[in-house]
mmCIF file of C-alpha atoms (C1' of nucleotides) in Angstrom:
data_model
loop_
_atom_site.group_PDB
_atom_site.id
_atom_site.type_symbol
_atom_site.label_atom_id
_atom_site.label_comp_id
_atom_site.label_asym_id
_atom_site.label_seq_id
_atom_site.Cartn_x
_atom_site.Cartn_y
_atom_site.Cartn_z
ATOM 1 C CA UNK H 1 0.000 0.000 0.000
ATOM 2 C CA UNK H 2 1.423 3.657 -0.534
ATOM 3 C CA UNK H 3 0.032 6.812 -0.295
ATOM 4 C CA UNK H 4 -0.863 9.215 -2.776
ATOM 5 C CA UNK H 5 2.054 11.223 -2.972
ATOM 6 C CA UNK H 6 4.512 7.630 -3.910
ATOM 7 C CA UNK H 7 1.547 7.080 -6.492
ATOM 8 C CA UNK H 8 2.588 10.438 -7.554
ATOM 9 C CA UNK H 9 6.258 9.951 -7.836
ATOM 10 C CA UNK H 10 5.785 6.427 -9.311
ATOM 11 C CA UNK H 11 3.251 7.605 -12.018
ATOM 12 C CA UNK H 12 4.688 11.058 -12.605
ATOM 13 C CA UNK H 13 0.973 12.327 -12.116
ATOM 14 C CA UNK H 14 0.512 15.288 -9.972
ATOM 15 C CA UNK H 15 -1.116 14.941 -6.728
ATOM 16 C CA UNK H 16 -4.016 17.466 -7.567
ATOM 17 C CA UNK H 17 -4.484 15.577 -10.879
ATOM 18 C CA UNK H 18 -5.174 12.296 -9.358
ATOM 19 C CA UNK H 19 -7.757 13.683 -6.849
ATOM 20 C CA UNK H 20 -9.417 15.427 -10.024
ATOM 21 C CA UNK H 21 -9.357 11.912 -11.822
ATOM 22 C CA UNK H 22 -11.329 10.482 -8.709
ATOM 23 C CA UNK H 23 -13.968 12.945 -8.744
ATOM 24 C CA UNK H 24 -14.000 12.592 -12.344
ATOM 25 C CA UNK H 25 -14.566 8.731 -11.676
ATOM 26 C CA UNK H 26 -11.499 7.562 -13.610
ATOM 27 C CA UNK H 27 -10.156 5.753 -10.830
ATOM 28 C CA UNK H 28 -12.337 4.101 -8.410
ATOM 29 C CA UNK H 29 -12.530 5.807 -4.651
ATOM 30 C CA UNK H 30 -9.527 4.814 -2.892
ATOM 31 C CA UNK H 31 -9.227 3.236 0.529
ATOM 32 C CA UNK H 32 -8.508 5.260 3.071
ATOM 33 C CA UNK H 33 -6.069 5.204 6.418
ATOM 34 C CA UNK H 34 -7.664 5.150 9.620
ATOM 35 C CA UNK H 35 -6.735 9.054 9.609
ATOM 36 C CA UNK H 36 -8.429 9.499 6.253
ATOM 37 C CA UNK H 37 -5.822 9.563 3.558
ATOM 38 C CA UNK H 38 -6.014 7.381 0.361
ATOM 39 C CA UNK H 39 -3.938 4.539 0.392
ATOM 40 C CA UNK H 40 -3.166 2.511 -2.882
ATOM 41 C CA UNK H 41 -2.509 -0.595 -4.351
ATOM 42 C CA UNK H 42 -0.734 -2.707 -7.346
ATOM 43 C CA UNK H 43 -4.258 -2.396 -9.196
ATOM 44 C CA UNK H 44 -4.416 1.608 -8.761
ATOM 45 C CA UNK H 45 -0.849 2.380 -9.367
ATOM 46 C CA UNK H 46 -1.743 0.117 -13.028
ATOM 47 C CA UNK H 47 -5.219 2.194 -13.640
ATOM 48 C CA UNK H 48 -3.468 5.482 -13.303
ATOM 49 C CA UNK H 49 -0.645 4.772 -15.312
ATOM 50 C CA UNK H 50 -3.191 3.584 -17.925
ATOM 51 C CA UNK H 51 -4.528 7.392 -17.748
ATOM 52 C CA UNK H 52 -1.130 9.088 -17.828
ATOM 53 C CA UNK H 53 -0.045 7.388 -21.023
ATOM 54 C CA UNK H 54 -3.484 7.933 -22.928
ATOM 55 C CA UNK H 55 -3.333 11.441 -21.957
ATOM 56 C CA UNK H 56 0.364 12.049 -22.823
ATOM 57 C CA UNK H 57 -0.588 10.333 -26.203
ATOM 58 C CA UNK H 58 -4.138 13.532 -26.466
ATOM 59 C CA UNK H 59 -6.828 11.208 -25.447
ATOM 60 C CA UNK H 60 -9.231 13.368 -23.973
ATOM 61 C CA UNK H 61 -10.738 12.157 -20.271
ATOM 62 C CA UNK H 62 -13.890 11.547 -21.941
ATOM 63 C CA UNK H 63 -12.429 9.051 -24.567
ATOM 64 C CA UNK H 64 -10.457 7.285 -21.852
ATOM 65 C CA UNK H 65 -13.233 6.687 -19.764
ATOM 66 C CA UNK H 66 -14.499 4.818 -22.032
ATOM 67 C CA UNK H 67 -12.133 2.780 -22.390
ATOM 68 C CA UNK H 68 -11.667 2.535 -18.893
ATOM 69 C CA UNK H 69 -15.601 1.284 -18.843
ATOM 70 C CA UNK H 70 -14.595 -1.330 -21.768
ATOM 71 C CA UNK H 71 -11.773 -2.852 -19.491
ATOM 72 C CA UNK H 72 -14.441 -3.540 -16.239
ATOM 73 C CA UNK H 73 -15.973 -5.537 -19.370
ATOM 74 C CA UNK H 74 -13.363 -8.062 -20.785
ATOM 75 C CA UNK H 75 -16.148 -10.749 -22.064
ATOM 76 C CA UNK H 76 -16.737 -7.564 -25.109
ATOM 77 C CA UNK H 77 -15.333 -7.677 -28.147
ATOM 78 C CA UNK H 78 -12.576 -4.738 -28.537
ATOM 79 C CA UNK H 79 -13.830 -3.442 -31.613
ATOM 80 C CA UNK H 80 -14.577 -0.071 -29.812
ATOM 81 C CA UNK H 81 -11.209 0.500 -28.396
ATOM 82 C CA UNK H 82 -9.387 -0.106 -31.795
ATOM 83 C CA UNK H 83 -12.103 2.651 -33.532
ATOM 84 C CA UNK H 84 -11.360 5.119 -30.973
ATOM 85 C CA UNK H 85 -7.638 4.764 -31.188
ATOM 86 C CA UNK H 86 -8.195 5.015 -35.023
ATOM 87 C CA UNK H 87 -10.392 7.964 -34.594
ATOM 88 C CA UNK H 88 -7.791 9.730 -32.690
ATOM 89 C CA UNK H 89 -5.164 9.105 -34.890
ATOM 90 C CA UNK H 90 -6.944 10.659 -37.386
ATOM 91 C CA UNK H 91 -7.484 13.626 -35.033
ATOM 92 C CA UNK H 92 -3.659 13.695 -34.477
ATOM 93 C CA UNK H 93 -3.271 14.183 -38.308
ATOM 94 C CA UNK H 94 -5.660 16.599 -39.252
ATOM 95 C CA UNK H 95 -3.619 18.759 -36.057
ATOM 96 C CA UNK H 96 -0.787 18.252 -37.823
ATOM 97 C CA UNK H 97 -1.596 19.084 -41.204
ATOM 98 C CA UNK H 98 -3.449 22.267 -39.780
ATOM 99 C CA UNK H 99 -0.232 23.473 -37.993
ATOM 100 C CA UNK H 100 2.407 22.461 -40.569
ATOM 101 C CA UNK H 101 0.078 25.186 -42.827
ATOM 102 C CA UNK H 102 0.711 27.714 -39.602
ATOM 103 C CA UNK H 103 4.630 27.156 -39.466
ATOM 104 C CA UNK H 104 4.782 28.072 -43.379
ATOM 105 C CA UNK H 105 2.937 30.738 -42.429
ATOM 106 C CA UNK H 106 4.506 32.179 -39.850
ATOM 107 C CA UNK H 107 7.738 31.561 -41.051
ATOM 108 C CA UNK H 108 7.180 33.429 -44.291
ATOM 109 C CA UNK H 109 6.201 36.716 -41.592
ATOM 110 C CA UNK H 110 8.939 36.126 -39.610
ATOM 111 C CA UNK H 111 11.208 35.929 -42.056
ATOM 112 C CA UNK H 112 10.398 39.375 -43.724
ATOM 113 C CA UNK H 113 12.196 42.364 -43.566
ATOM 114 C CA UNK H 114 12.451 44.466 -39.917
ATOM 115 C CA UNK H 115 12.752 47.786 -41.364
ATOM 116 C CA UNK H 116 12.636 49.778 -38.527
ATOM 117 C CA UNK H 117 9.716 51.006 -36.883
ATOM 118 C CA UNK H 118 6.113 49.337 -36.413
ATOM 119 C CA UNK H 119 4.069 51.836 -37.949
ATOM 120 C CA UNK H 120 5.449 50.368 -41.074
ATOM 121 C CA UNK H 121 6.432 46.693 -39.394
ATOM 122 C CA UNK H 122 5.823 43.573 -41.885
ATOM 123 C CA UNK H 123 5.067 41.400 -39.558
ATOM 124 C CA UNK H 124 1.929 43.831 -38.394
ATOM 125 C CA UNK H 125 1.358 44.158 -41.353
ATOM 126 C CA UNK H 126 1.133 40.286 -42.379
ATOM 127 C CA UNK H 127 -1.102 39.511 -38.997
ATOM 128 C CA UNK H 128 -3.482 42.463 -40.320
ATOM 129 C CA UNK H 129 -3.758 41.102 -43.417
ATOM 130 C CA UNK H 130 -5.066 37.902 -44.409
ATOM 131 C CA UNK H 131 -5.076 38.123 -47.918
ATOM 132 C CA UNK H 132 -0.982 38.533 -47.865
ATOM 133 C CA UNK H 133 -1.482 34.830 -46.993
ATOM 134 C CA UNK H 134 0.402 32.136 -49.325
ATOM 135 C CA UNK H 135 -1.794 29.498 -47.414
ATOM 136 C CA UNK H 136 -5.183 29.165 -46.428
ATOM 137 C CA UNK H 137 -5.822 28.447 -42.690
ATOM 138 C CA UNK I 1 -20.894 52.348 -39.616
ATOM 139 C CA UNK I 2 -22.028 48.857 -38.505
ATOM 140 C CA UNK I 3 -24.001 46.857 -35.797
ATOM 141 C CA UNK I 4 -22.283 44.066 -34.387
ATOM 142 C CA UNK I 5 -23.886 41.499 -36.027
ATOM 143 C CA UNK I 6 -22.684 43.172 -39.688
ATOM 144 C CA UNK I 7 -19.183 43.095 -37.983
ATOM 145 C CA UNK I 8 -19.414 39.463 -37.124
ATOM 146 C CA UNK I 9 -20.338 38.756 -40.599
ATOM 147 C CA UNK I 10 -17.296 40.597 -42.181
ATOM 148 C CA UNK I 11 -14.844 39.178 -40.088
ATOM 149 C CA UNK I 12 -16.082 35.906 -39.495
ATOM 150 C CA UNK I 13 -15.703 36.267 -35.221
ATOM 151 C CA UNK I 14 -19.172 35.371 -33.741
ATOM 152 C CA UNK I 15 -20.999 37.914 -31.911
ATOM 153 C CA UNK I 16 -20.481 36.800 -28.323
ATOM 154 C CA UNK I 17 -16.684 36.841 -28.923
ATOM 155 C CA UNK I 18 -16.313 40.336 -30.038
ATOM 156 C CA UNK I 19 -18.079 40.856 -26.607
ATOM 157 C CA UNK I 20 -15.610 39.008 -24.887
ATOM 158 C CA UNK I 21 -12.662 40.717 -26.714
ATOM 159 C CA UNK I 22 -13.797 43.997 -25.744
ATOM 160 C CA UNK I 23 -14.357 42.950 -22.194
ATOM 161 C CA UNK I 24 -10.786 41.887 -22.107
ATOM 162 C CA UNK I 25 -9.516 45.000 -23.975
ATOM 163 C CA UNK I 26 -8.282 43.835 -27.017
ATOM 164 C CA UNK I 27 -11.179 45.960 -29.025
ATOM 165 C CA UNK I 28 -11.457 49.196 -27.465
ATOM 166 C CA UNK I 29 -14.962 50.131 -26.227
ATOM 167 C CA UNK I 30 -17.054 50.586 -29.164
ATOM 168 C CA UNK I 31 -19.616 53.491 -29.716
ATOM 169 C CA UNK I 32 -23.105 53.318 -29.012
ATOM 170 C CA UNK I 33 -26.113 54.078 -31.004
ATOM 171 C CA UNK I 34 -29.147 55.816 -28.889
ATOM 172 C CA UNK I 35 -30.519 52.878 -27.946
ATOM 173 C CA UNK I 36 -27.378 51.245 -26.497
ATOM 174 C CA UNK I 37 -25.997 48.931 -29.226
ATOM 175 C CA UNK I 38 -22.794 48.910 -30.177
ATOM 176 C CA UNK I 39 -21.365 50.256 -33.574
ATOM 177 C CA UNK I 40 -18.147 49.744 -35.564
ATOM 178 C CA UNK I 41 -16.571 51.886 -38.094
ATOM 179 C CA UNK I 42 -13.549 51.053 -40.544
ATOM 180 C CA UNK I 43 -10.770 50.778 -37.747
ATOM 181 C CA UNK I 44 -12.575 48.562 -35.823
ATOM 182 C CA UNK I 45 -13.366 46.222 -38.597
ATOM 183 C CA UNK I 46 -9.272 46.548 -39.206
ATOM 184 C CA UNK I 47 -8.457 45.853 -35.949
ATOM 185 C CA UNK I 48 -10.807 42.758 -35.253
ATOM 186 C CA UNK I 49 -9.044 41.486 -38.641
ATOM 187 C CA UNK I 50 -6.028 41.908 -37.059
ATOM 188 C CA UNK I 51 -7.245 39.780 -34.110
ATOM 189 C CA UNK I 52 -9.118 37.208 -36.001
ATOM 190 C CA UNK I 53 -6.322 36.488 -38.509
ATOM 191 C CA UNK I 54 -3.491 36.284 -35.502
ATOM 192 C CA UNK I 55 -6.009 33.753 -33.659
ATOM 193 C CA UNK I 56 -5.987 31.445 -36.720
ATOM 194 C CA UNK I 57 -2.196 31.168 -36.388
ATOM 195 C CA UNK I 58 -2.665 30.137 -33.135
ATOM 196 C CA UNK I 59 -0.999 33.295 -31.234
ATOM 197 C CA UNK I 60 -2.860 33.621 -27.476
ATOM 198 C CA UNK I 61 -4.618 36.316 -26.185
ATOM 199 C CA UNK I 62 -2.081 37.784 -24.249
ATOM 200 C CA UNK I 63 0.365 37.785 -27.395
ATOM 201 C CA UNK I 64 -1.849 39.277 -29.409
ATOM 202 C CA UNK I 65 -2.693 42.216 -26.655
ATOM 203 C CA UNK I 66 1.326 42.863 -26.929
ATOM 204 C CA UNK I 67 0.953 43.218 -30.700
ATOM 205 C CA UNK I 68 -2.159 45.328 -30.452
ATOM 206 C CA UNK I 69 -0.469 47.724 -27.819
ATOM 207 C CA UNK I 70 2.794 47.976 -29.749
ATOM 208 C CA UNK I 71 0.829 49.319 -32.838
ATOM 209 C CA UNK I 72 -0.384 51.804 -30.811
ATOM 210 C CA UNK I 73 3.063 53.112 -30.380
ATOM 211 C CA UNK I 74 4.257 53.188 -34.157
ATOM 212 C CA UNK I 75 7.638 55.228 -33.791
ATOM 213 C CA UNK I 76 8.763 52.030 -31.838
ATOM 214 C CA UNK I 77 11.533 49.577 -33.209
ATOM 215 C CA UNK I 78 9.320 46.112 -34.318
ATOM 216 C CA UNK I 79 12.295 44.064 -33.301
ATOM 217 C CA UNK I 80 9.118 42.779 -30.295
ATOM 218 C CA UNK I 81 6.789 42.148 -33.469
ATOM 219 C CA UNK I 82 9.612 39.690 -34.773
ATOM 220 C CA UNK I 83 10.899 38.085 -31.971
ATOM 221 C CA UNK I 84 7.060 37.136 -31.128
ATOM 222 C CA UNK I 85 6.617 35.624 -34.648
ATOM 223 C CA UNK I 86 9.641 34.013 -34.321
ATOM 224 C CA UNK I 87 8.864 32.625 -30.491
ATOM 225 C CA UNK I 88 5.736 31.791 -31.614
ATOM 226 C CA UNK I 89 7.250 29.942 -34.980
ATOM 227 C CA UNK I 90 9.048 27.593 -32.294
ATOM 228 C CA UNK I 91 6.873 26.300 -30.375
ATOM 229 C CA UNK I 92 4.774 25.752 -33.367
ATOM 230 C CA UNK I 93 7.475 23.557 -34.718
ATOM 231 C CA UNK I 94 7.594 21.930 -31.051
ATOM 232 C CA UNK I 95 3.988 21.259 -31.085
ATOM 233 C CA UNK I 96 4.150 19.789 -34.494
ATOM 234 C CA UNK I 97 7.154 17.603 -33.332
ATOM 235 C CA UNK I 98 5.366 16.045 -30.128
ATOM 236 C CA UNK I 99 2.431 14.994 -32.138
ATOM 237 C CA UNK I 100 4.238 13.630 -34.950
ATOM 238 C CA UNK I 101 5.950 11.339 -32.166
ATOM 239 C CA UNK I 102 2.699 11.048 -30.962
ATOM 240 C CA UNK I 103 0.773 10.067 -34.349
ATOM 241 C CA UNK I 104 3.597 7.326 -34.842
ATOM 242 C CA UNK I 105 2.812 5.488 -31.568
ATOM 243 C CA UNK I 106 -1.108 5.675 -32.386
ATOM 244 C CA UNK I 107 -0.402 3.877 -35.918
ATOM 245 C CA UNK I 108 1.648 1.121 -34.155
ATOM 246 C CA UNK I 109 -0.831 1.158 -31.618
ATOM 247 C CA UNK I 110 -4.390 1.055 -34.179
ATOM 248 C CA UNK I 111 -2.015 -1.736 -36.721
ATOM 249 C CA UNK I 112 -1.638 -3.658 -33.886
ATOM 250 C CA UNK I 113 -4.162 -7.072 -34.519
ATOM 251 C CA UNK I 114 -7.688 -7.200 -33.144
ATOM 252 C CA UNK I 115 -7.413 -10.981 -31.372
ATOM 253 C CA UNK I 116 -11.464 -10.584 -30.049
ATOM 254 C CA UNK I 117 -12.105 -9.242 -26.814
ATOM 255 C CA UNK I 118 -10.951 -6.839 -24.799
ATOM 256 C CA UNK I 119 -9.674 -9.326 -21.825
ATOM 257 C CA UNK I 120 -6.738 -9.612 -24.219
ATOM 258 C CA UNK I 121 -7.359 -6.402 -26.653
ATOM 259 C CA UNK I 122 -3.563 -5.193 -27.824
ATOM 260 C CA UNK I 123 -4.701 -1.314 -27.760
ATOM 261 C CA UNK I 124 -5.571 -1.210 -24.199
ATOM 262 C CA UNK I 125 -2.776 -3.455 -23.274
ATOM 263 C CA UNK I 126 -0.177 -0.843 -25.320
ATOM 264 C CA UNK I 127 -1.797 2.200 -23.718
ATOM 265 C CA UNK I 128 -1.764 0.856 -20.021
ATOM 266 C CA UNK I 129 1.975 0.054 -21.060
ATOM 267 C CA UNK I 130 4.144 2.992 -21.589
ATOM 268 C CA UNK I 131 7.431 0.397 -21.768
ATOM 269 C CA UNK I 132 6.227 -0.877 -25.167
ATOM 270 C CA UNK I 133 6.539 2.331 -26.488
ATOM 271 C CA UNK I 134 8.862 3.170 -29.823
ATOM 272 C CA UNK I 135 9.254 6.275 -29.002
ATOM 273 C CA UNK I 136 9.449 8.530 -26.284
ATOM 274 C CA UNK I 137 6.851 11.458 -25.400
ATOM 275 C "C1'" DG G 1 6.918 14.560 22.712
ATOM 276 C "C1'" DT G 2 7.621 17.556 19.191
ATOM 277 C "C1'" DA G 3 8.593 19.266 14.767
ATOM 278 C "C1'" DA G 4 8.546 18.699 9.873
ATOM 279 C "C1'" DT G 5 6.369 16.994 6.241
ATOM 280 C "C1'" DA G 6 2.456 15.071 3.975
ATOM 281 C "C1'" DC G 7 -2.210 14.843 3.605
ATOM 282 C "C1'" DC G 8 -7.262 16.378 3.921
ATOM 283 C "C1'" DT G 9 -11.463 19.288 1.966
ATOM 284 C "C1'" DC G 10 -13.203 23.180 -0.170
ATOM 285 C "C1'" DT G 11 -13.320 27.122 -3.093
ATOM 286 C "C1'" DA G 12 -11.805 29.623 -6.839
ATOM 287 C "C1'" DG G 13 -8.817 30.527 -10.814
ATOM 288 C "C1'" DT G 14 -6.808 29.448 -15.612
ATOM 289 C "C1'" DA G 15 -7.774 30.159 -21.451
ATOM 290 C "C1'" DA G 16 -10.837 31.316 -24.714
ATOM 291 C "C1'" DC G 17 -14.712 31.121 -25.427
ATOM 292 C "C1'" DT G 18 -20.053 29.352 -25.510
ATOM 293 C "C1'" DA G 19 -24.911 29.001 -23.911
ATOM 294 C "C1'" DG G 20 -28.884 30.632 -21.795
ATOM 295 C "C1'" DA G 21 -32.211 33.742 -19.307
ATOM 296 C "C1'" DG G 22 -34.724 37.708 -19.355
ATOM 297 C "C1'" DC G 23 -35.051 42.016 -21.330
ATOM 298 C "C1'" DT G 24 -34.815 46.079 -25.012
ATOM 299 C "C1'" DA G 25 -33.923 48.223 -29.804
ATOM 300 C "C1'" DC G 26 -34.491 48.541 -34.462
ATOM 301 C "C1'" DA G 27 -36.352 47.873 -39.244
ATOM 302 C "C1'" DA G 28 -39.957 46.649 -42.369
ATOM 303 C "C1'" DG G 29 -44.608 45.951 -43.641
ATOM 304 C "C1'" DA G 30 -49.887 46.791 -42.921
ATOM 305 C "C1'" DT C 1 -48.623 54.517 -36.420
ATOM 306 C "C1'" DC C 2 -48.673 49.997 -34.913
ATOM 307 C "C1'" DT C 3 -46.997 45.553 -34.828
ATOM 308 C "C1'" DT C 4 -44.032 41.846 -35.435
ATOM 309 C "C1'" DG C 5 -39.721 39.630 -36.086
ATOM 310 C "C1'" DT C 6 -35.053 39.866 -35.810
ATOM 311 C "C1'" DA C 7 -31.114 41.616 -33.547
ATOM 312 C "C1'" DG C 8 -29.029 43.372 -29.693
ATOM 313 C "C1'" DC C 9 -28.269 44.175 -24.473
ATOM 314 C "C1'" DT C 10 -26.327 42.441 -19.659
ATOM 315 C "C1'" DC C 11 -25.377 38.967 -16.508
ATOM 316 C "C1'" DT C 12 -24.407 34.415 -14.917
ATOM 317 C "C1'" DA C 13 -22.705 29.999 -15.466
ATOM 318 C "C1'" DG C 14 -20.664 26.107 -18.149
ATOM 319 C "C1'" DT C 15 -16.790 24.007 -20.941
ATOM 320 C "C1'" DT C 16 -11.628 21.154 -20.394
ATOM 321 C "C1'" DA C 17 -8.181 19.527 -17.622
ATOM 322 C "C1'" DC C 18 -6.253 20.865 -14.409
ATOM 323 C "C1'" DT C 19 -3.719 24.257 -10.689
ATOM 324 C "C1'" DA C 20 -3.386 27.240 -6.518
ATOM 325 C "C1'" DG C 21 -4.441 28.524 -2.024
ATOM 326 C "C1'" DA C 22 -6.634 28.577 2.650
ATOM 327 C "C1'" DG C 23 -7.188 26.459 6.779
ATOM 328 C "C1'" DG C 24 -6.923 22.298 9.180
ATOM 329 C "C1'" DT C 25 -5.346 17.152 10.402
ATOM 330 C "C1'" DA C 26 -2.068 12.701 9.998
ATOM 331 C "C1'" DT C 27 2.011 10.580 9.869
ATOM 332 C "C1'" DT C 28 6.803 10.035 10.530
ATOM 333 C "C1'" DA C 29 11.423 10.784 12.284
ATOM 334 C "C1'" DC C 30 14.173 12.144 15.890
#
DNA sequence: GTAATACCTCTAGTAACTAGAGCTACAAGA
DNA sequence: TCTTGTAGCTCTAGTTACTAGAGGTATTAC
């Protein structure tokens, strides 16, 4: 058994954050000491690290909680877990596409002349102006 | 001059967010007709432009309330216009960088085989496992 | 036994909006 | 001129995924 703050160390999740993630329901209720505070086990130290790496890969807390909810049922087929991961990959793309469009952008205004003062600046200018564009975002 | 509805449509920024940007002083106060609605002339269409088109490229409020304040002071030197493009330009190139990382582990992860049910399902066994990861995030 | 550290609950704050309630103004047609 | 429909007003609260702080209690080490 270990308290909350060893969770914390061993899952790299902040104290705070796991408390949220209770209320939130991702992790069941914890046990508590005969003074109150949470106490742990092999099985929560596993559920939370479950949440940290689906988070640090985007999954929002709704989309994990689903899949938390799929694991209480193993008897179902996993169907549903591989179309979510799918559906967030494509997620992760389209964000990528959509920023690679920004960085062109922005390094095309960045990269423009500083001539001095900003009543004439390019880069104002460029931010003003959408139609300077090359892209479309 | 223009109601704020006829602003919204030229610019493309829904109504309650031109609100909001006033409240937070991005837009100065706008002018009021007799009856207490708010109308827009030519530089406030310009500088809600200004705002909209820097929020597509993904610059924060705050950011963009440096930008708005330096034009306000156009004998300055825009070397603070550039180095905020070019700041900004970074972590764009960050961003994109995590979540190509990220978009490589959720391909492995969605290729991996679907063997039936989720007692055994591979995606919820890779994202409770951060070990099995190619790459690092 | 005492002091330092860790933990507890609760409320409120963050960014950048968005939604809704309850009310008023304006523009166009009869 | 009256009415009706659309548009606008303010204010409060909700969204996501936490984070910070106040004020108080447990646990641990010496």
């Amino acid at each position: 058994m270990f308290s909350i703050g060893q969770l914390s160390t061993k899952t790299g999740v902040k104290i705070p954050t796991i408390r949220y993630y209770e209320q939130m329901g991702l992790i069941e209720n914890a046990g508590r000491s005969a003074g109150n505070q949470r106490r742990y086990d092999q099985a929560g130290l596993e559920r939370l690290s479950f949440i940290r790496h689906a988070r640090d890969l985007g999954l929002s807390i709704e989309h994990i909680r689903e899949l938390v909810d799929l694991s209480r049922h193993p008897e179902q087929p996993c169907t549903h877990a591989h179309a979510l991961a799918e559906r967030h990959l494509l997620s992760v793309r389209a964000r990528i596409a959509k920023l690679q469009k920004l960085e062109q952008e922005l390094a095309r205004i960045s990269g423009l002349p500083d001539d001095g003062q900003v009543g004439s600046c390019n880069v104002i200018q460029a931010l003003a102006d959408h139609s300077l564009c090359k892209t479309s975002h």
